[in-house]
Amino acid sequence: MSKKTEIVQKLLKKIAPRAPLPKPLKEGTLLEQGMLVVLVRHMSQDKAESVLAKLKKAFPDWNEMRVAQTQEIAAQVQTGTRKATYEECAPWMAAMRDAREWLQEVYQKTHGFDLEFMKEDQPAASKLVTQMPFLGLSGGSFLLWLSTGKQLPVHSALVRVLDRLGLISRTASPKKARDLIEPLVPEGMDLSFTTVFGEVADRWCLQTKPTCHECPLVDDCPYGKKAFQEWKVQQARLEAQRQREAARRAVFEKKEAAKRAREEARLAKKAAAEAAKVAKEKARLAKIEAKRKEVEQRAKKRAEAAQKKAAAEAQAAARKAALAAKAKAAKDKSAKKAKPAAKKSKARPTKPAKAAAKPKTRPKKAVKRK
Ligand code: SF4
């Protein structure tokens, strides 16, 4: 056993496939074999074969199943009709969704459902299996293995992984690749060899961006070790950058907090000054108002005093007038009493008396005219 074969055996033990591969159908097309690969991800081999038989019977045209609803397909498996409740279909839903997805992938890549060309055209078959992510390279290797009459399945992804592992040199020629790979494969392990390394290609050893830091084979892979080192350096650089960024952000946030605090203090001071100004203005207005009220009060008191004085004067004048009127009335009364007495004593007034009643100047005027 060569050193490389020993390494291969060691590497094969490190990878556990995510899903088992089925035993090939005794009779069946490559499309049906592919569907079996998908179904055994959800159920046992026997059950998968039974479900496949039901599907073949229910959908003689695979395109009919491709365009059917998942629940319809599950109902066919559960009840043999296209009608069933969701609860009845539930156990089959995930598997039927994957079965339909497989048909969809085949249809998209080949515009049909016939994969038998893979038996005739090995380069096209190898290319096709690398373009079916839903089936995966593990399942694709299984189909290639069947299509070549159970020979070692070789495809470009397998060549890529083995090249990176340092087990072969990369080549574009399938024949040359087969010649390089075959001596590495342990006796009777053709299929498990390609499915395991197909799994590595599917999960970690991607064509453009392999995730070597997660790959279980990194310690035994020259390419992976180098890529892992670069990844670690890059991570350290990113971590340093993250820390610098965090420090820069912390400084910035501190500055911003100080700026905010200064601004808040300034606004508080301004608000306090405004409040003091408003209070001062209020006090000034209150003082003016108090003074105005005091002046009003004084004026009111003065007006009331003047009113009282005027009322007292009016009262005094009224009293005086009343007294005068009373006195006049008394005088008039006494004068009236005196007049009848005089009439009685001098019924006819004498001439001298009349003369006496006339103005004294009249005789003098008569003298001047003479
Ligand atoms: S370590 Fe990297 S290069 Fe090597 S097999 Fe794994 S993913 Fe591929």
Coordinates of C-alpha atoms and ligand atoms in Angstrom, one line a residue:
M1 CA 0.0 0.0 0.0
S2 CA 1.5 3.4 -1.0
K3 CA 1.8 6.3 1.3
K4 CA -0.9 8.2 -0.6
T5 CA -3.3 5.3 -0.3
E6 CA -2.7 5.3 3.5
I7 CA -3.5 9.0 3.5
V8 CA -6.7 8.4 1.6
Q9 CA -7.8 5.7 4.0
K10 CA -7.1 8.1 6.9
L11 CA -9.0 10.9 5.2
L12 CA -12.0 8.7 4.4
K13 CA -12.4 7.9 8.1
K14 CA -12.6 11.7 8.9
I15 CA -15.7 12.4 6.9
A16 CA -19.2 11.3 7.8
P17 CA -21.7 11.7 4.9
R18 CA -24.8 13.8 5.9
A19 CA -27.1 11.2 4.3
P20 CA -26.6 7.6 3.4
L21 CA -26.7 6.5 -0.3
P22 CA -29.3 3.9 -1.3
K23 CA -28.6 0.5 -2.7
P24 CA -29.2 0.8 -6.4
L25 CA -32.6 -0.3 -7.8
K26 CA -32.5 -3.6 -9.6
E27 CA -34.4 -2.0 -12.4
G28 CA -34.9 1.6 -12.9
T29 CA -33.8 4.7 -14.9
L30 CA -31.1 7.0 -13.7
L31 CA -33.9 9.5 -12.9
E32 CA -35.5 7.0 -10.6
Q33 CA -32.2 6.1 -9.1
G34 CA -31.7 9.9 -8.4
M35 CA -35.1 10.1 -6.8
L36 CA -34.2 7.1 -4.6
V37 CA -31.1 9.1 -3.5
V38 CA -33.4 12.0 -2.5
L39 CA -36.0 9.8 -0.8
V40 CA -33.5 7.8 1.4
R41 CA -32.6 11.2 3.0
H42 CA -36.1 10.9 4.7
M43 CA -36.8 7.2 5.0
S44 CA -35.5 3.7 4.9
Q45 CA -34.5 2.0 1.6
D46 CA -37.6 -0.3 1.6
K47 CA -40.0 2.6 2.2
A48 CA -38.3 4.7 -0.4
E49 CA -38.6 2.0 -3.0
S50 CA -42.3 1.6 -2.1
V51 CA -43.0 5.4 -2.3
L52 CA -41.1 5.5 -5.6
A53 CA -43.4 2.8 -7.0
K54 CA -46.5 4.7 -5.9
L55 CA -45.2 7.9 -7.5
K56 CA -44.5 6.1 -10.8
K57 CA -48.0 4.7 -10.8
A58 CA -49.6 8.0 -9.8
F59 CA -47.6 10.2 -12.2
P60 CA -46.8 8.3 -15.4
D61 CA -45.6 11.7 -16.8
W62 CA -42.9 13.1 -14.4
N63 CA -43.7 16.6 -15.6
E64 CA -47.1 16.2 -14.1
M65 CA -45.5 15.6 -10.7
R66 CA -43.0 18.4 -11.2
V67 CA -45.9 21.0 -11.6
A68 CA -48.1 19.4 -8.9
Q69 CA -48.6 20.8 -5.4
T70 CA -46.5 19.1 -2.7
Q71 CA -49.7 18.2 -0.8
E72 CA -51.2 16.6 -3.9
I73 CA -48.1 14.4 -4.3
A74 CA -48.1 13.5 -0.6
A75 CA -51.8 12.7 -0.8
Q76 CA -51.0 10.2 -3.6
V77 CA -48.5 8.5 -1.4
Q78 CA -50.8 8.5 1.7
T79 CA -54.2 7.7 0.2
G80 CA -53.6 6.8 -3.4
T81 CA -55.8 9.7 -4.5
R82 CA -55.0 13.4 -4.8
K83 CA -57.2 14.4 -1.9
A84 CA -56.2 14.1 1.7
T85 CA -56.1 16.5 4.7
Y86 CA -52.9 18.4 5.5
E87 CA -52.6 16.3 8.7
E88 CA -52.7 13.1 6.7
C89 CA -50.1 14.4 4.3
A90 CA -47.8 16.0 6.9
P91 CA -45.5 13.0 7.4
W92 CA -44.7 12.9 3.6
M93 CA -44.5 16.7 2.9
A94 CA -40.7 17.1 3.3
A95 CA -39.8 14.0 1.3
M96 CA -42.3 14.9 -1.5
R97 CA -41.0 18.5 -1.6
D98 CA -37.5 17.1 -2.2
A99 CA -38.7 14.6 -4.8
R100 CA -40.4 17.4 -6.7
E101 CA -37.3 19.5 -6.3
W102 CA -35.2 16.7 -7.8
L103 CA -37.5 16.7 -10.9
Q104 CA -37.2 20.4 -11.1
E105 CA -33.4 20.3 -11.0
V106 CA -33.3 17.7 -13.8
Y107 CA -35.8 19.6 -15.9
Q108 CA -33.8 22.8 -15.5
K109 CA -30.5 21.3 -16.5
T110 CA -31.6 18.9 -19.2
H111 CA -35.0 20.3 -20.3
G112 CA -36.5 16.8 -19.9
F113 CA -36.5 13.8 -17.5
D114 CA -34.3 11.4 -19.4
L115 CA -30.8 11.0 -17.9
E116 CA -29.9 7.8 -19.9
F117 CA -27.6 9.9 -22.1
M118 CA -25.1 9.8 -19.1
K119 CA -24.4 6.2 -20.0
E120 CA -23.2 7.2 -23.5
D121 CA -21.6 10.6 -22.8
Q122 CA -19.3 10.4 -19.9
P123 CA -17.8 13.9 -20.1
A124 CA -21.3 15.4 -20.3
A125 CA -22.4 13.2 -17.4
S126 CA -19.4 14.3 -15.3
K127 CA -20.2 18.0 -16.1
L128 CA -23.9 17.5 -15.3
V129 CA -23.4 16.1 -11.8
T130 CA -21.2 19.1 -10.8
Q131 CA -24.2 21.4 -11.8
M132 CA -26.8 19.8 -9.6
P133 CA -26.5 21.3 -6.1
F134 CA -29.8 19.8 -4.9
L135 CA -28.7 16.3 -5.7
G136 CA -25.1 17.1 -4.5
L137 CA -21.8 15.6 -5.6
S138 CA -22.3 12.6 -3.4
G139 CA -25.6 11.7 -5.1
G140 CA -24.2 12.8 -8.4
S141 CA -21.2 10.4 -8.0
F142 CA -23.7 7.6 -7.3
L143 CA -25.4 8.3 -10.6
L144 CA -22.1 8.5 -12.4
W145 CA -21.1 5.2 -10.8
L146 CA -24.3 3.6 -12.1
S147 CA -24.0 5.1 -15.5
T148 CA -20.5 3.8 -16.0
G149 CA -21.4 0.2 -15.0
K150 CA -20.1 0.7 -11.4
Q151 CA -16.7 2.1 -12.4
L152 CA -14.9 4.8 -10.4
P153 CA -16.9 8.0 -10.9
V154 CA -14.6 10.9 -11.8
H155 CA -15.7 14.5 -12.1
S156 CA -14.0 17.9 -12.0
A157 CA -14.9 18.6 -8.3
L158 CA -13.2 15.3 -7.2
V159 CA -10.1 16.2 -9.2
R160 CA -10.1 19.7 -7.5
V161 CA -10.3 18.2 -4.0
L162 CA -7.6 15.6 -4.6
D163 CA -5.4 18.2 -6.2
R164 CA -5.7 20.5 -3.2
L165 CA -5.0 17.6 -0.9
G166 CA -1.8 17.0 -2.8
L167 CA -2.8 13.5 -3.9
I168 CA -2.9 14.1 -7.7
S169 CA -2.0 16.9 -10.1
R170 CA -4.9 18.8 -11.6
T171 CA -5.8 17.8 -15.1
A172 CA -8.7 18.6 -17.5
S173 CA -8.6 15.2 -19.1
P174 CA -11.1 12.8 -17.5
K175 CA -9.1 9.8 -18.7
K176 CA -5.9 11.1 -17.3
A177 CA -7.7 12.0 -14.0
R178 CA -9.0 8.5 -13.8
D179 CA -5.6 7.0 -14.3
L180 CA -4.2 9.2 -11.5
I181 CA -7.1 8.5 -9.1
E182 CA -7.6 4.8 -9.5
P183 CA -4.3 3.8 -7.8
L184 CA -5.4 5.8 -4.7
V185 CA -8.8 4.0 -4.2
P186 CA -8.8 1.2 -1.7
E187 CA -10.0 -2.1 -3.0
G188 CA -13.8 -2.2 -3.5
M189 CA -14.3 1.4 -2.3
D190 CA -14.9 3.1 -5.6
L191 CA -18.3 4.5 -4.6
S192 CA -17.5 5.5 -1.0
F193 CA -14.3 7.1 -2.2
T194 CA -16.1 9.5 -4.6
T195 CA -19.1 10.1 -2.3
V196 CA -16.9 11.1 0.6
F197 CA -14.7 13.4 -1.4
G198 CA -17.9 14.6 -3.2
E199 CA -19.2 15.5 0.2
V200 CA -16.0 17.4 0.9
A201 CA -16.4 19.3 -2.4
D202 CA -20.0 20.1 -1.6
R203 CA -19.6 21.3 1.9
W204 CA -16.1 22.9 2.2
C205 CA -13.9 22.6 -0.8
L206 CA -15.8 25.0 -3.0
Q207 CA -14.3 26.1 -6.3
T208 CA -13.9 29.8 -5.6
K209 CA -13.9 30.1 -1.9
P210 CA -13.1 27.0 0.1
T211 CA -13.8 27.1 3.8
C212 CA -10.6 25.3 4.9
H213 CA -10.9 26.6 8.5
E214 CA -14.0 24.4 8.8
C215 CA -12.9 21.4 6.8
P216 CA -12.1 18.2 8.8
L217 CA -9.2 17.5 6.4
V218 CA -7.3 20.7 6.9
D219 CA -4.5 19.2 8.9
D220 CA -3.7 16.8 6.1
C221 CA -4.2 19.2 3.2
P222 CA -1.2 21.4 2.0
Y223 CA -3.6 23.8 0.2
G224 CA -5.9 23.9 3.2
K225 CA -3.0 24.5 5.7
K226 CA -1.8 27.5 3.7
A227 CA -5.4 28.8 3.2
F228 CA -6.1 28.2 6.9
Q229 CA -3.0 30.2 7.9
E230 CA -4.0 33.0 5.6
W231 CA -7.5 32.9 7.0
K232 CA -6.1 33.1 10.6
V233 CA -3.9 36.1 9.6
Q234 CA -6.9 37.7 7.9
Q235 CA -9.0 37.0 11.0
A236 CA -6.3 38.5 13.2
R237 CA -6.2 41.5 10.9
L238 CA -10.0 41.8 11.0
E239 CA -10.0 41.4 14.7
A240 CA -7.4 44.2 15.1
Q241 CA -9.4 46.3 12.7
R242 CA -12.5 45.5 14.7
Q243 CA -10.8 46.5 17.9
R244 CA -9.4 49.7 16.3
E245 CA -12.8 50.5 15.0
A246 CA -14.3 49.8 18.5
A247 CA -11.7 52.0 20.1
R248 CA -12.3 54.7 17.6
R249 CA -16.0 54.4 18.1
A250 CA -15.5 54.6 21.9
V251 CA -13.5 57.8 21.6
F252 CA -16.0 59.2 19.2
E253 CA -18.9 58.2 21.5
K254 CA -17.0 59.7 24.5
K255 CA -16.5 63.0 22.6
E256 CA -20.1 63.0 21.5
A257 CA -21.2 62.4 25.1
A258 CA -19.0 65.3 26.3
K259 CA -20.3 67.5 23.5
R260 CA -23.9 66.5 24.4
A261 CA -23.3 67.2 28.1
R262 CA -21.8 70.6 27.3
E263 CA -24.7 71.4 25.0
E264 CA -27.2 70.2 27.7
A265 CA -25.4 72.4 30.3
R266 CA -25.5 75.4 28.0
L267 CA -29.1 74.9 27.3
A268 CA -29.9 74.4 31.0
K269 CA -28.0 77.6 31.8
K270 CA -29.8 79.4 29.0
A271 CA -33.1 78.1 30.3
A272 CA -32.2 79.2 33.9
A273 CA -31.3 82.7 32.6
E274 CA -34.5 82.8 30.6
A275 CA -36.5 81.7 33.7
A276 CA -34.8 84.3 35.9
K277 CA -35.5 87.0 33.2
V278 CA -39.1 85.9 33.1
A279 CA -39.4 85.9 36.9
K280 CA -37.8 89.3 37.0
E281 CA -40.1 90.7 34.4
K282 CA -43.1 89.1 36.3
A283 CA -41.9 90.7 39.5
R284 CA -41.5 94.1 37.7
L285 CA -45.0 93.8 36.2
A286 CA -46.4 92.8 39.6
K287 CA -44.8 95.8 41.2
I288 CA -46.2 98.1 38.6
E289 CA -49.6 96.5 39.0
A290 CA -49.4 96.9 42.8
K291 CA -48.5 100.5 42.4
R292 CA -51.3 101.1 39.9
K293 CA -53.7 99.4 42.3
E294 CA -52.5 101.6 45.2
V295 CA -52.9 104.8 43.1
E296 CA -56.3 103.6 42.1
Q297 CA -57.2 102.9 45.7
R298 CA -56.0 106.4 46.7
A299 CA -57.9 108.0 43.9
K300 CA -61.0 106.1 44.9
K301 CA -60.6 107.2 48.5
R302 CA -60.2 110.8 47.4
A303 CA -63.2 110.5 45.1
E304 CA -65.2 109.0 48.0
A305 CA -64.1 111.8 50.3
A306 CA -65.0 114.4 47.7
Q307 CA -68.3 112.8 47.2
K308 CA -69.0 112.8 50.9
K309 CA -67.9 116.4 51.2
A310 CA -70.1 117.4 48.3
A311 CA -73.0 115.5 49.8
A312 CA -72.4 117.2 53.2
E313 CA -72.2 120.7 51.5
A314 CA -75.4 119.9 49.5
Q315 CA -77.0 118.8 52.7
A316 CA -75.9 122.1 54.5
A317 CA -77.0 124.2 51.5
A318 CA -80.3 122.4 51.5
R319 CA -80.6 123.0 55.3
K320 CA -79.7 126.7 54.8
A321 CA -82.2 127.0 51.9
A322 CA -84.8 125.3 54.1
L323 CA -84.1 127.7 56.9
A324 CA -84.2 130.7 54.6
A325 CA -87.4 129.5 53.0
K326 CA -88.8 129.0 56.5
A327 CA -87.7 132.4 57.6
K328 CA -89.2 134.0 54.4
A329 CA -92.3 132.1 55.0
A330 CA -92.5 133.4 58.5
K331 CA -91.8 136.9 57.3
D332 CA -94.4 136.6 54.6
K333 CA -96.8 135.3 57.1
S334 CA -96.2 138.2 59.5
A335 CA -96.4 140.6 56.6
K336 CA -99.8 139.2 55.6
K337 CA -101.0 139.6 59.2
A338 CA -99.8 143.2 59.3
K339 CA -101.7 144.3 56.1
P340 CA -105.3 143.6 57.2
A341 CA -104.7 145.6 60.4
A342 CA -103.6 148.7 58.4
K343 CA -106.7 148.4 56.2
K344 CA -108.9 148.5 59.2
S345 CA -107.3 151.7 60.7
K346 CA -107.0 153.6 57.4
A347 CA -109.9 152.7 55.2
R348 CA -109.2 155.7 52.9
P349 CA -105.7 156.9 52.6
T350 CA -105.2 160.7 52.9
K351 CA -103.8 162.7 50.1
P352 CA -100.7 163.7 52.0
A353 CA -100.4 160.1 52.6
K354 CA -100.7 159.4 48.9
A355 CA -98.3 162.2 48.2
A356 CA -96.0 160.7 50.7
A357 CA -96.3 157.5 48.8
K358 CA -95.2 159.2 45.6
P359 CA -91.5 159.8 44.8
K360 CA -90.1 163.0 46.3
T361 CA -88.3 164.1 43.0
R362 CA -91.5 164.8 41.1
P363 CA -92.3 168.3 42.4
K364 CA -88.7 169.5 41.7
K365 CA -89.1 168.5 38.0
A366 CA -92.2 170.7 37.8
V367 CA -90.3 173.7 39.1
K368 CA -87.6 173.4 36.5
R369 CA -90.1 173.4 33.5
K370 CA -91.5 176.9 34.9
Ligands
SF4_1 S1 -8.7 21.8 3.7 FE1 -9.5 23.2 2.2 S2 -8.5 22.7 0.3 FE2 -8.2 21.0 1.6 S3 -9.9 19.6 1.2 FE3 -10.5 20.9 2.9 S4 -11.6 22.6 1.9 FE4 -10.4 21.6 0.4

